[in-house]
Amino acid sequence: MKSRPTSSPLRPSACPGLLRVVQALDGGICRIKLDGGSIRTDQALAVADAAERYAGGVIEATNRANLQIRGIGEQATALIDHMLAAELGPTTVAGDDVRNLMLSPAAGIDPQMLIDSRPLARQVLDCLQIHPRFHELSAKFAVQLDGGEALAMLEHPHDLWLSATQRNGELLFAFGFAGCPTDTPIAAVRLKDGHALVVAVLELFLELARPDQTRMRHLLAERSADSLLHLLAGRVPLISLDQWRRTATGLGLPVGTYPQLQEGFVYVGVMPPLGRLDPSMLRGAAYLAAEFADASLRLTPWQSLLLPNIRQADASLVSRRLQALGYLVDTHQPLTHLVACTGSAGCGKGLSDTKGDAQRLSVLRQGRHAQEQVHLSGCPRSCACAHTAPVTLLATRQGHYDLYFRDAALPGFGALQARNLTIEAAGALLDARPRSPLDA
């Protein structure tokens, strides 16, 4: 059995990790951070076993492409040791907090990718864990590495983002602070300088930020991006990049079968209802990946999972078997477009049973608006959705919600449309409204 990392103390934080089990109403929560969202089938089986043996049997796919186990009681130590033995732990204790690097779930297999981002991701993750200086970063401080894939979450804001682009035949990384790859970049670097850029930005942030400034946006509230760029230019060669912005490719929700870069192979994307799996669902997907693919699974920021490297001839059979396990396999199923936090069933801050309410809403939403994303949040923290959804239902009390529509000109959830609606009233209002840009 792999021994527990002991090189540095576990710091206090409200964020769960593998080594830090955080208490909730339904028991402890353990978050298993996956390198680039990938997990081997033997590791997935270990997660399923741990959830069944040492917890309440509830596994969650998160919006940062990780896994969580809920309902942990007195056997937290046994669960952690089980995960470490499966090589799902950090190199160092403090390194667990800072392994916050998001890739496309189709890294290395996406037909539209400009680069395979995985080798650089490995460098960055190793650096974050090994160097004690970076252990001072907040457990929420996050980096995104975008290889130009068609399948990419481009709405989640990150403290630092890098996006592959091409100029005059040369591949570069455009980059920016406290935002998304669809924002205007502040500069670019050559591919060979990508790792040096990440290191330089993190070091500069730690040098300049006060203890209360835990995120890049906090630092930018007092210092301009241009001033940071001037300091950064002394540490890594920068390139001006005019009139470039990353465009969304329109691939959308990764549920279904999609061709890979590798000829004759596809990946199959499925979604556990509202991001929750039981051990049998995870085991079943792992067995299918071992039988028909390369014995790996990939979690996504849409709280779903992919089975990569499946022969095209086997895709239909794999999809049917995943559906039999309880996964959603078709975007025409309304539940694929609903996101809900834990809610009052498991969280002390939740004002309503958001997951139960989402199930009810999915039954009501069978009309022409059913494929827009709706986010049910039990409180204003918006834990289940890192971006602003087209529609948000914010709980006010049990079974009642305020309704918001996303508006780029407004902060937070957007424009308030109605107050204190029941789920039935919210569903009727959503289906009755005129067609809008949200449906495009």
Short mmCIF file of C-alpha atoms in Angstrom, two decimals:
data_model
loop_
_atom_site.label_atom_id
_atom_site.label_comp_id
_atom_site.label_asym_id
_atom_site.label_seq_id
_atom_site.Cartn_x
_atom_site.Cartn_y
_atom_site.Cartn_z
CA MET A 1 0.00 0.00 0.00
CA LYS A 2 1.26 3.46 -0.91
CA SER A 3 2.19 5.44 2.19
CA ARG A 4 0.54 8.73 3.04
CA PRO A 5 2.54 11.83 1.92
CA THR A 6 4.20 13.44 4.94
CA SER A 7 6.51 16.16 3.60
CA SER A 8 4.39 19.10 4.76
CA PRO A 9 1.44 19.75 7.10
CA LEU A 10 -2.16 19.81 5.96
CA ARG A 11 -3.34 23.42 6.14
CA PRO A 12 -6.85 24.46 7.24
CA SER A 13 -9.33 25.00 4.40
CA ALA A 14 -13.03 24.69 3.67
CA CYS A 15 -12.23 22.96 0.38
CA PRO A 16 -12.24 19.16 0.49
CA GLY A 17 -9.31 17.21 -0.90
CA LEU A 18 -8.17 13.64 -0.78
CA LEU A 19 -6.34 14.13 2.51
CA ARG A 20 -8.82 16.67 3.91
CA VAL A 21 -12.30 15.29 4.47
CA VAL A 22 -14.77 18.16 4.97
CA GLN A 23 -17.98 17.60 6.88
CA ALA A 24 -21.46 18.16 5.42
CA LEU A 25 -24.96 17.25 6.55
CA ASP A 26 -24.72 13.85 4.87
CA GLY A 27 -21.23 13.07 6.22
CA GLY A 28 -17.70 13.77 5.08
CA ILE A 29 -16.71 14.77 1.55
CA CYS A 30 -13.46 13.60 -0.04
CA ARG A 31 -12.41 15.19 -3.35
CA ILE A 32 -10.17 13.13 -5.62
CA LYS A 33 -8.29 15.40 -8.01
CA LEU A 34 -7.57 13.73 -11.34
CA ASP A 35 -4.62 14.67 -13.53
CA GLY A 36 -6.20 16.26 -16.58
CA GLY A 37 -9.50 14.63 -15.66
CA SER A 38 -8.19 11.15 -16.52
CA ILE A 39 -8.51 8.02 -14.42
CA ARG A 40 -7.45 4.44 -15.15
CA THR A 41 -10.06 1.72 -14.92
CA ASP A 42 -8.34 0.09 -11.94
CA GLN A 43 -8.42 3.46 -10.19
CA ALA A 44 -12.10 3.94 -11.02
CA LEU A 45 -12.81 0.53 -9.51
CA ALA A 46 -10.91 1.59 -6.38
CA VAL A 47 -13.09 4.73 -6.08
CA ALA A 48 -16.24 2.63 -6.44
CA ASP A 49 -15.02 0.17 -3.80
CA ALA A 50 -14.09 2.99 -1.39
CA ALA A 51 -17.46 4.70 -1.75
CA GLU A 52 -19.20 1.40 -1.03
CA ARG A 53 -16.99 0.19 1.82
CA TYR A 54 -16.10 3.39 3.67
CA ALA A 55 -18.85 5.90 2.80
CA GLY A 56 -22.50 6.25 1.79
CA GLY A 57 -22.09 5.00 -1.77
CA VAL A 58 -22.52 8.43 -3.40
CA ILE A 59 -19.93 9.50 -6.01
CA GLU A 60 -20.08 12.89 -7.71
CA ALA A 61 -18.53 14.18 -10.92
CA THR A 62 -17.48 17.79 -10.31
CA ASN A 63 -17.38 20.84 -12.59
CA ARG A 64 -13.58 20.74 -12.54
CA ALA A 65 -13.42 17.18 -13.90
CA ASN A 66 -12.72 15.55 -10.55
CA LEU A 67 -14.56 12.98 -8.42
CA GLN A 68 -16.01 13.31 -4.92
CA ILE A 69 -17.10 10.68 -2.44
CA ARG A 70 -19.84 11.72 -0.01
CA GLY A 71 -21.18 10.32 3.23
CA ILE A 72 -17.85 9.42 4.83
CA GLY A 73 -18.09 8.48 8.50
CA GLU A 74 -15.52 7.08 10.89
CA GLN A 75 -13.51 5.26 8.21
CA ALA A 76 -12.00 8.32 6.56
CA THR A 77 -8.44 7.13 7.18
CA ALA A 78 -9.14 3.75 5.57
CA LEU A 79 -10.71 5.49 2.57
CA ILE A 80 -7.71 7.79 2.12
CA ASP A 81 -5.27 4.88 2.37
CA HIS A 82 -7.34 3.00 -0.22
CA MET A 83 -7.06 5.94 -2.62
CA LEU A 84 -3.33 6.34 -2.03
CA ALA A 85 -2.80 2.65 -2.78
CA ALA A 86 -4.55 3.26 -6.12
CA GLU A 87 -2.10 6.09 -6.91
CA LEU A 88 -4.81 8.73 -6.70
CA GLY A 89 -3.01 10.93 -4.20
CA PRO A 90 -0.63 13.88 -4.40
CA THR A 91 3.17 13.74 -4.30
CA THR A 92 3.14 15.89 -1.15
CA VAL A 93 0.46 16.70 1.40
CA ALA A 94 0.26 20.40 0.51
CA GLY A 95 0.50 19.54 -3.17
CA ASP A 96 -3.03 18.14 -3.11
CA ASP A 97 -4.56 21.61 -2.73
CA VAL A 98 -2.83 23.16 -5.72
CA ARG A 99 -3.45 20.48 -8.37
CA ASN A 100 -5.98 22.75 -10.08
CA LEU A 101 -5.19 22.50 -13.78
CA MET A 102 -8.01 22.11 -16.31
CA LEU A 103 -7.55 20.56 -19.75
CA SER A 104 -9.98 19.64 -22.47
CA PRO A 105 -11.36 16.16 -21.74
CA ALA A 106 -10.45 15.40 -25.38
CA ALA A 107 -6.79 16.42 -25.01
CA GLY A 108 -4.67 14.36 -27.40
CA ILE A 109 -7.63 12.95 -29.34
CA ASP A 110 -9.59 15.99 -30.54
CA PRO A 111 -9.51 16.37 -34.34
CA GLN A 112 -9.33 20.17 -34.08
CA MET A 113 -6.58 20.43 -31.47
CA LEU A 114 -3.50 22.49 -32.29
CA ILE A 115 -1.32 20.78 -29.69
CA ASP A 116 -1.47 17.84 -27.32
CA SER A 117 -1.59 19.70 -24.00
CA ARG A 118 -0.92 16.67 -21.82
CA PRO A 119 2.93 16.77 -21.72
CA LEU A 120 2.94 20.41 -20.57
CA ALA A 121 0.17 19.64 -18.10
CA ARG A 122 2.34 16.91 -16.58
CA GLN A 123 5.22 19.38 -16.18
CA VAL A 124 2.99 21.95 -14.52
CA LEU A 125 1.33 19.48 -12.15
CA ASP A 126 4.69 18.06 -11.07
CA CYS A 127 6.03 21.56 -10.48
CA LEU A 128 3.01 22.60 -8.42
CA GLN A 129 3.37 19.60 -6.14
CA ILE A 130 7.14 19.51 -5.75
CA HIS A 131 7.98 23.16 -5.07
CA PRO A 132 6.96 24.31 -1.56
CA ARG A 133 6.64 27.93 -2.70
CA PHE A 134 3.57 27.03 -4.76
CA HIS A 135 1.93 25.33 -1.81
CA GLU A 136 1.13 28.85 -0.57
CA LEU A 137 -1.42 29.25 -3.35
CA SER A 138 -5.10 29.14 -2.43
CA ALA A 139 -6.85 25.80 -2.84
CA LYS A 140 -9.09 27.63 -5.33
CA PHE A 141 -6.29 29.14 -7.44
CA ALA A 142 -6.62 27.52 -10.87
CA VAL A 143 -4.93 27.35 -14.28
CA GLN A 144 -6.44 26.38 -17.64
CA LEU A 145 -4.41 24.92 -20.50
CA ASP A 146 -6.34 24.98 -23.78
CA GLY A 147 -4.91 23.11 -26.77
CA GLY A 148 -7.41 24.53 -29.26
CA GLU A 149 -9.74 21.55 -29.07
CA ALA A 150 -13.34 21.65 -30.32
CA LEU A 151 -14.38 20.14 -26.99
CA ALA A 152 -13.30 22.70 -24.40
CA MET A 153 -14.98 24.38 -21.45
CA LEU A 154 -14.45 28.03 -22.33
CA GLU A 155 -16.74 29.64 -19.75
CA HIS A 156 -15.09 28.71 -16.45
CA PRO A 157 -12.92 31.62 -15.26
CA HIS A 158 -9.34 30.78 -14.21
CA ASP A 159 -6.61 32.77 -12.49
CA LEU A 160 -4.33 32.08 -15.44
CA TRP A 161 -5.33 30.68 -18.83
CA LEU A 162 -3.19 29.62 -21.78
CA SER A 163 -4.70 28.94 -25.19
CA ALA A 164 -2.86 27.50 -28.20
CA THR A 165 -3.02 29.59 -31.35
CA GLN A 166 -1.18 29.88 -34.65
CA ARG A 167 0.40 33.03 -36.14
CA ASN A 168 2.36 33.07 -39.38
CA GLY A 169 2.80 29.33 -39.18
CA GLU A 170 4.15 29.40 -35.61
CA LEU A 171 2.30 27.87 -32.68
CA LEU A 172 1.99 30.12 -29.64
CA PHE A 173 0.24 30.23 -26.30
CA ALA A 174 -1.99 33.26 -25.89
CA PHE A 175 -2.64 33.95 -22.22
CA GLY A 176 -4.62 36.09 -19.83
CA PHE A 177 -5.43 36.60 -16.16
CA ALA A 178 -8.63 36.08 -14.16
CA GLY A 179 -10.83 35.04 -17.07
CA CYS A 180 -11.41 32.61 -19.91
CA PRO A 181 -9.76 31.77 -23.25
CA THR A 182 -12.56 33.63 -25.04
CA ASP A 183 -11.35 36.88 -23.43
CA THR A 184 -8.87 39.15 -25.19
CA PRO A 185 -5.35 37.86 -24.35
CA ILE A 186 -2.80 40.22 -22.85
CA ALA A 187 0.18 38.62 -24.66
CA ALA A 188 1.59 35.35 -25.95
CA VAL A 189 4.65 33.12 -25.58
CA ARG A 190 6.22 30.45 -27.76
CA LEU A 191 5.24 26.88 -26.99
CA LYS A 192 8.67 26.13 -25.54
CA ASP A 193 8.11 28.91 -22.99
CA GLY A 194 4.72 27.68 -21.79
CA HIS A 195 5.99 26.07 -18.62
CA ALA A 196 8.27 29.02 -17.84
CA LEU A 197 5.29 31.35 -18.23
CA VAL A 198 3.18 29.41 -15.72
CA VAL A 199 6.03 29.37 -13.20
CA ALA A 200 6.73 33.08 -13.69
CA VAL A 201 3.08 34.10 -13.27
CA LEU A 202 2.66 32.03 -10.11
CA GLU A 203 5.87 33.36 -8.59
CA LEU A 204 4.93 36.94 -9.44
CA PHE A 205 1.48 36.51 -7.91
CA LEU A 206 2.92 35.13 -4.67
CA GLU A 207 5.42 38.00 -4.49
CA LEU A 208 2.82 40.73 -4.98
CA ALA A 209 -0.38 39.44 -3.38
CA ARG A 210 -1.23 40.09 0.26
CA PRO A 211 -2.47 37.11 2.33
CA ASP A 212 -6.08 38.22 1.82
CA GLN A 213 -5.60 38.39 -1.97
CA THR A 214 -6.02 34.69 -2.74
CA ARG A 215 -7.11 34.97 -6.37
CA MET A 216 -5.73 36.82 -9.38
CA ARG A 217 -8.84 38.98 -9.59
CA HIS A 218 -8.10 40.29 -6.10
CA LEU A 219 -4.63 41.39 -7.17
CA LEU A 220 -5.96 42.97 -10.37
CA ALA A 221 -8.35 45.09 -8.31
CA GLU A 222 -5.28 47.02 -7.13
CA ARG A 223 -2.74 46.52 -9.91
CA SER A 224 -3.34 46.79 -13.64
CA ALA A 225 -2.77 43.86 -15.96
CA ASP A 226 -0.28 46.06 -17.87
CA SER A 227 1.81 46.55 -14.74
CA LEU A 228 1.92 42.78 -14.17
CA LEU A 229 2.81 42.25 -17.81
CA HIS A 230 5.72 44.70 -17.52
CA LEU A 231 7.12 42.75 -14.57
CA LEU A 232 6.49 39.45 -16.32
CA ALA A 233 8.43 40.56 -19.40
CA GLY A 234 11.62 40.54 -17.33
CA ARG A 235 11.19 36.83 -16.57
CA VAL A 236 9.93 35.21 -19.79
CA PRO A 237 10.05 36.34 -23.46
CA LEU A 238 6.65 37.77 -24.37
CA ILE A 239 5.08 38.28 -27.80
CA SER A 240 2.43 40.88 -28.64
CA LEU A 241 -0.72 39.35 -30.07
CA ASP A 242 -3.14 41.70 -31.77
CA GLN A 243 -6.68 40.98 -32.93
CA TRP A 244 -6.91 37.38 -31.74
CA ARG A 245 -9.59 35.81 -29.63
CA ARG A 246 -10.44 32.17 -29.05
CA THR A 247 -13.78 31.33 -30.60
CA ALA A 248 -16.20 28.76 -29.29
CA THR A 249 -16.48 25.88 -31.74
CA GLY A 250 -20.06 24.96 -30.95
CA LEU A 251 -19.44 21.30 -30.08
CA GLY A 252 -21.65 21.79 -27.05
CA LEU A 253 -22.47 19.23 -24.38
CA PRO A 254 -20.23 16.16 -24.85
CA VAL A 255 -22.96 13.55 -24.72
CA GLY A 256 -23.02 11.17 -27.67
CA THR A 257 -20.42 9.68 -30.01
CA TYR A 258 -17.68 11.87 -31.53
CA PRO A 259 -14.84 11.12 -33.98
CA GLN A 260 -11.26 11.24 -32.74
CA LEU A 261 -8.11 12.46 -34.44
CA GLN A 262 -7.08 8.81 -34.64
CA GLU A 263 -8.76 7.30 -37.69
CA GLY A 264 -11.38 4.66 -36.97
CA PHE A 265 -11.73 5.61 -33.30
CA VAL A 266 -14.36 7.61 -31.41
CA TYR A 267 -15.05 8.69 -27.88
CA VAL A 268 -18.43 8.12 -26.25
CA GLY A 269 -19.68 10.77 -23.84
CA VAL A 270 -22.34 10.09 -21.21
CA MET A 271 -23.70 11.92 -18.19
CA PRO A 272 -24.65 10.53 -14.80
CA PRO A 273 -27.99 12.16 -13.88
CA LEU A 274 -27.23 15.48 -12.13
CA GLY A 275 -23.58 14.48 -11.82
CA ARG A 276 -24.14 11.60 -9.39
CA LEU A 277 -23.02 7.99 -9.77
CA ASP A 278 -23.41 4.99 -7.58
CA PRO A 279 -20.57 2.44 -7.35
CA SER A 280 -22.20 0.08 -9.85
CA MET A 281 -22.38 2.84 -12.49
CA LEU A 282 -18.71 3.70 -12.12
CA ARG A 283 -17.69 0.03 -12.12
CA GLY A 284 -19.77 -0.61 -15.21
CA ALA A 285 -18.15 2.25 -17.14
CA ALA A 286 -14.70 1.06 -16.03
CA TYR A 287 -15.37 -2.50 -17.22
CA LEU A 288 -16.58 -1.21 -20.60
CA ALA A 289 -13.48 0.96 -20.99
CA ALA A 290 -11.30 -2.05 -20.28
CA GLU A 291 -13.24 -4.29 -22.69
CA PHE A 292 -13.69 -1.93 -25.62
CA ALA A 293 -11.13 0.87 -25.24
CA ASP A 294 -7.81 1.73 -23.59
CA ALA A 295 -8.81 1.07 -19.97
CA SER A 296 -9.24 4.72 -19.08
CA LEU A 297 -12.06 7.17 -18.39
CA ARG A 298 -12.05 10.95 -18.65
CA LEU A 299 -14.15 13.22 -16.44
CA THR A 300 -15.37 16.51 -17.91
CA PRO A 301 -16.22 20.00 -16.60
CA TRP A 302 -19.83 19.27 -17.61
CA GLN A 303 -20.04 16.70 -14.78
CA SER A 304 -19.99 13.90 -17.31
CA LEU A 305 -17.49 11.31 -18.50
CA LEU A 306 -15.94 10.10 -21.73
CA LEU A 307 -14.77 6.68 -22.81
CA PRO A 308 -11.98 7.43 -25.31
CA ASN A 309 -10.33 5.27 -27.99
CA ILE A 310 -13.32 3.09 -28.85
CA ARG A 311 -13.45 1.49 -32.28
CA GLN A 312 -16.18 3.12 -34.29
CA ALA A 313 -17.86 -0.25 -34.91
CA ASP A 314 -18.26 -0.78 -31.14
CA ALA A 315 -19.64 2.67 -30.25
CA SER A 316 -23.33 1.85 -30.53
CA LEU A 317 -23.03 -1.23 -28.32
CA VAL A 318 -20.99 0.67 -25.72
CA SER A 319 -23.56 3.47 -25.67
CA ARG A 320 -26.46 1.04 -25.15
CA ARG A 321 -24.66 -0.68 -22.30
CA LEU A 322 -23.88 2.64 -20.65
CA GLN A 323 -27.54 3.60 -20.92
CA ALA A 324 -28.49 0.32 -19.25
CA LEU A 325 -26.20 1.28 -16.36
CA GLY A 326 -28.22 4.47 -15.80
CA TYR A 327 -26.20 7.05 -17.77
CA LEU A 328 -27.82 9.68 -19.96
CA VAL A 329 -26.66 9.12 -23.55
CA ASP A 330 -28.69 11.63 -25.58
CA THR A 331 -28.83 15.43 -25.35
CA HIS A 332 -32.55 15.28 -26.13
CA GLN A 333 -33.04 14.00 -22.58
CA PRO A 334 -33.96 17.13 -20.57
CA LEU A 335 -31.99 15.97 -17.54
CA THR A 336 -28.71 16.39 -19.47
CA HIS A 337 -29.31 20.15 -19.48
CA LEU A 338 -29.97 20.51 -15.74
CA VAL A 339 -27.29 21.26 -13.16
CA ALA A 340 -27.99 21.10 -9.43
CA CYS A 341 -25.89 21.40 -6.30
CA THR A 342 -26.18 19.04 -3.33
CA GLY A 343 -29.02 21.10 -1.88
CA SER A 344 -30.63 20.81 1.52
CA ALA A 345 -30.38 17.01 1.51
CA GLY A 346 -26.62 17.22 2.11
CA CYS A 347 -25.60 20.84 2.64
CA GLY A 348 -26.38 23.04 5.63
CA LYS A 349 -26.49 26.15 3.43
CA GLY A 350 -28.96 24.71 0.93
CA LEU A 351 -32.47 26.14 1.16
CA SER A 352 -34.15 23.50 -0.99
CA ASP A 353 -33.71 19.93 -2.23
CA THR A 354 -32.21 21.05 -5.52
CA LYS A 355 -31.52 17.59 -6.93
CA GLY A 356 -35.07 16.40 -6.21
CA ASP A 357 -36.46 19.62 -7.65
CA ALA A 358 -34.31 19.21 -10.76
CA GLN A 359 -35.70 15.71 -11.29
CA ARG A 360 -39.22 17.15 -11.12
CA LEU A 361 -38.30 19.95 -13.51
CA SER A 362 -36.87 17.47 -16.03
CA VAL A 363 -40.26 15.75 -16.23
CA LEU A 364 -41.94 19.09 -16.90
CA ARG A 365 -39.41 20.30 -19.47
CA GLN A 366 -40.29 18.42 -22.62
CA GLY A 367 -40.91 21.41 -24.90
CA ARG A 368 -38.84 23.45 -27.31
CA HIS A 369 -36.79 25.15 -24.57
CA ALA A 370 -35.74 21.90 -22.93
CA GLN A 371 -32.17 21.99 -24.33
CA GLU A 372 -31.07 25.21 -22.66
CA GLN A 373 -29.02 24.79 -19.50
CA VAL A 374 -30.82 25.46 -16.23
CA HIS A 375 -28.87 25.68 -12.98
CA LEU A 376 -30.59 25.05 -9.65
CA SER A 377 -28.59 26.51 -6.78
CA GLY A 378 -29.47 25.97 -3.14
CA CYS A 379 -27.71 29.18 -2.09
CA PRO A 380 -25.87 32.12 -3.74
CA ARG A 381 -22.49 30.34 -3.65
CA SER A 382 -23.22 28.53 -6.93
CA CYS A 383 -21.05 25.50 -6.10
CA ALA A 384 -22.34 23.30 -8.92
CA CYS A 385 -21.78 25.74 -11.78
CA ALA A 386 -18.54 27.69 -12.22
CA HIS A 387 -19.99 29.81 -15.05
CA THR A 388 -23.26 31.70 -15.30
CA ALA A 389 -25.85 29.40 -16.85
CA PRO A 390 -28.41 30.70 -19.37
CA VAL A 391 -31.08 30.16 -16.69
CA THR A 392 -30.57 30.04 -12.92
CA LEU A 393 -33.08 29.06 -10.26
CA LEU A 394 -31.85 30.31 -6.88
CA ALA A 395 -33.55 28.71 -3.90
CA THR A 396 -35.38 31.00 -1.49
CA ARG A 397 -36.98 28.29 0.66
CA GLN A 398 -37.93 24.64 0.32
CA GLY A 399 -39.38 24.12 -3.17
CA HIS A 400 -39.27 27.81 -4.14
CA TYR A 401 -36.85 29.72 -6.35
CA ASP A 402 -36.03 33.12 -7.83
CA LEU A 403 -35.59 32.93 -11.61
CA TYR A 404 -32.69 34.64 -13.44
CA PHE A 405 -31.72 34.87 -17.11
CA ARG A 406 -28.06 35.33 -17.98
CA ASP A 407 -27.21 38.90 -19.05
CA ALA A 408 -23.67 39.80 -20.07
CA ALA A 409 -24.23 43.35 -18.83
CA LEU A 410 -25.11 42.23 -15.31
CA PRO A 411 -23.01 40.49 -12.65
CA GLY A 412 -23.87 37.29 -10.87
CA PHE A 413 -26.72 35.19 -12.16
CA GLY A 414 -27.99 37.93 -14.49
CA ALA A 415 -31.42 39.57 -14.75
CA LEU A 416 -34.05 38.67 -12.16
CA GLN A 417 -37.26 37.58 -13.92
CA ALA A 418 -39.54 36.32 -11.16
CA ARG A 419 -39.45 35.67 -7.43
CA ASN A 420 -40.38 32.77 -5.20
CA LEU A 421 -41.61 30.39 -7.91
CA THR A 422 -42.51 26.76 -7.36
CA ILE A 423 -40.80 24.29 -9.67
CA GLU A 424 -44.07 23.84 -11.55
CA ALA A 425 -44.44 27.60 -12.01
CA ALA A 426 -40.81 27.94 -13.11
CA GLY A 427 -41.20 25.16 -15.66
CA ALA A 428 -44.37 26.70 -17.08
CA LEU A 429 -42.76 30.15 -17.32
CA LEU A 430 -39.68 28.78 -19.09
CA ASP A 431 -41.69 26.83 -21.63
CA ALA A 432 -44.16 29.65 -22.30
CA ARG A 433 -41.72 32.48 -22.95
CA PRO A 434 -40.93 33.61 -26.52
CA ARG A 435 -37.92 32.20 -28.29
CA SER A 436 -34.81 34.15 -27.34
CA PRO A 437 -31.06 34.19 -28.03
CA LEU A 438 -30.69 31.70 -25.19
CA ASP A 439 -32.15 29.06 -27.48
CA ALA A 440 -29.67 29.62 -30.30
#
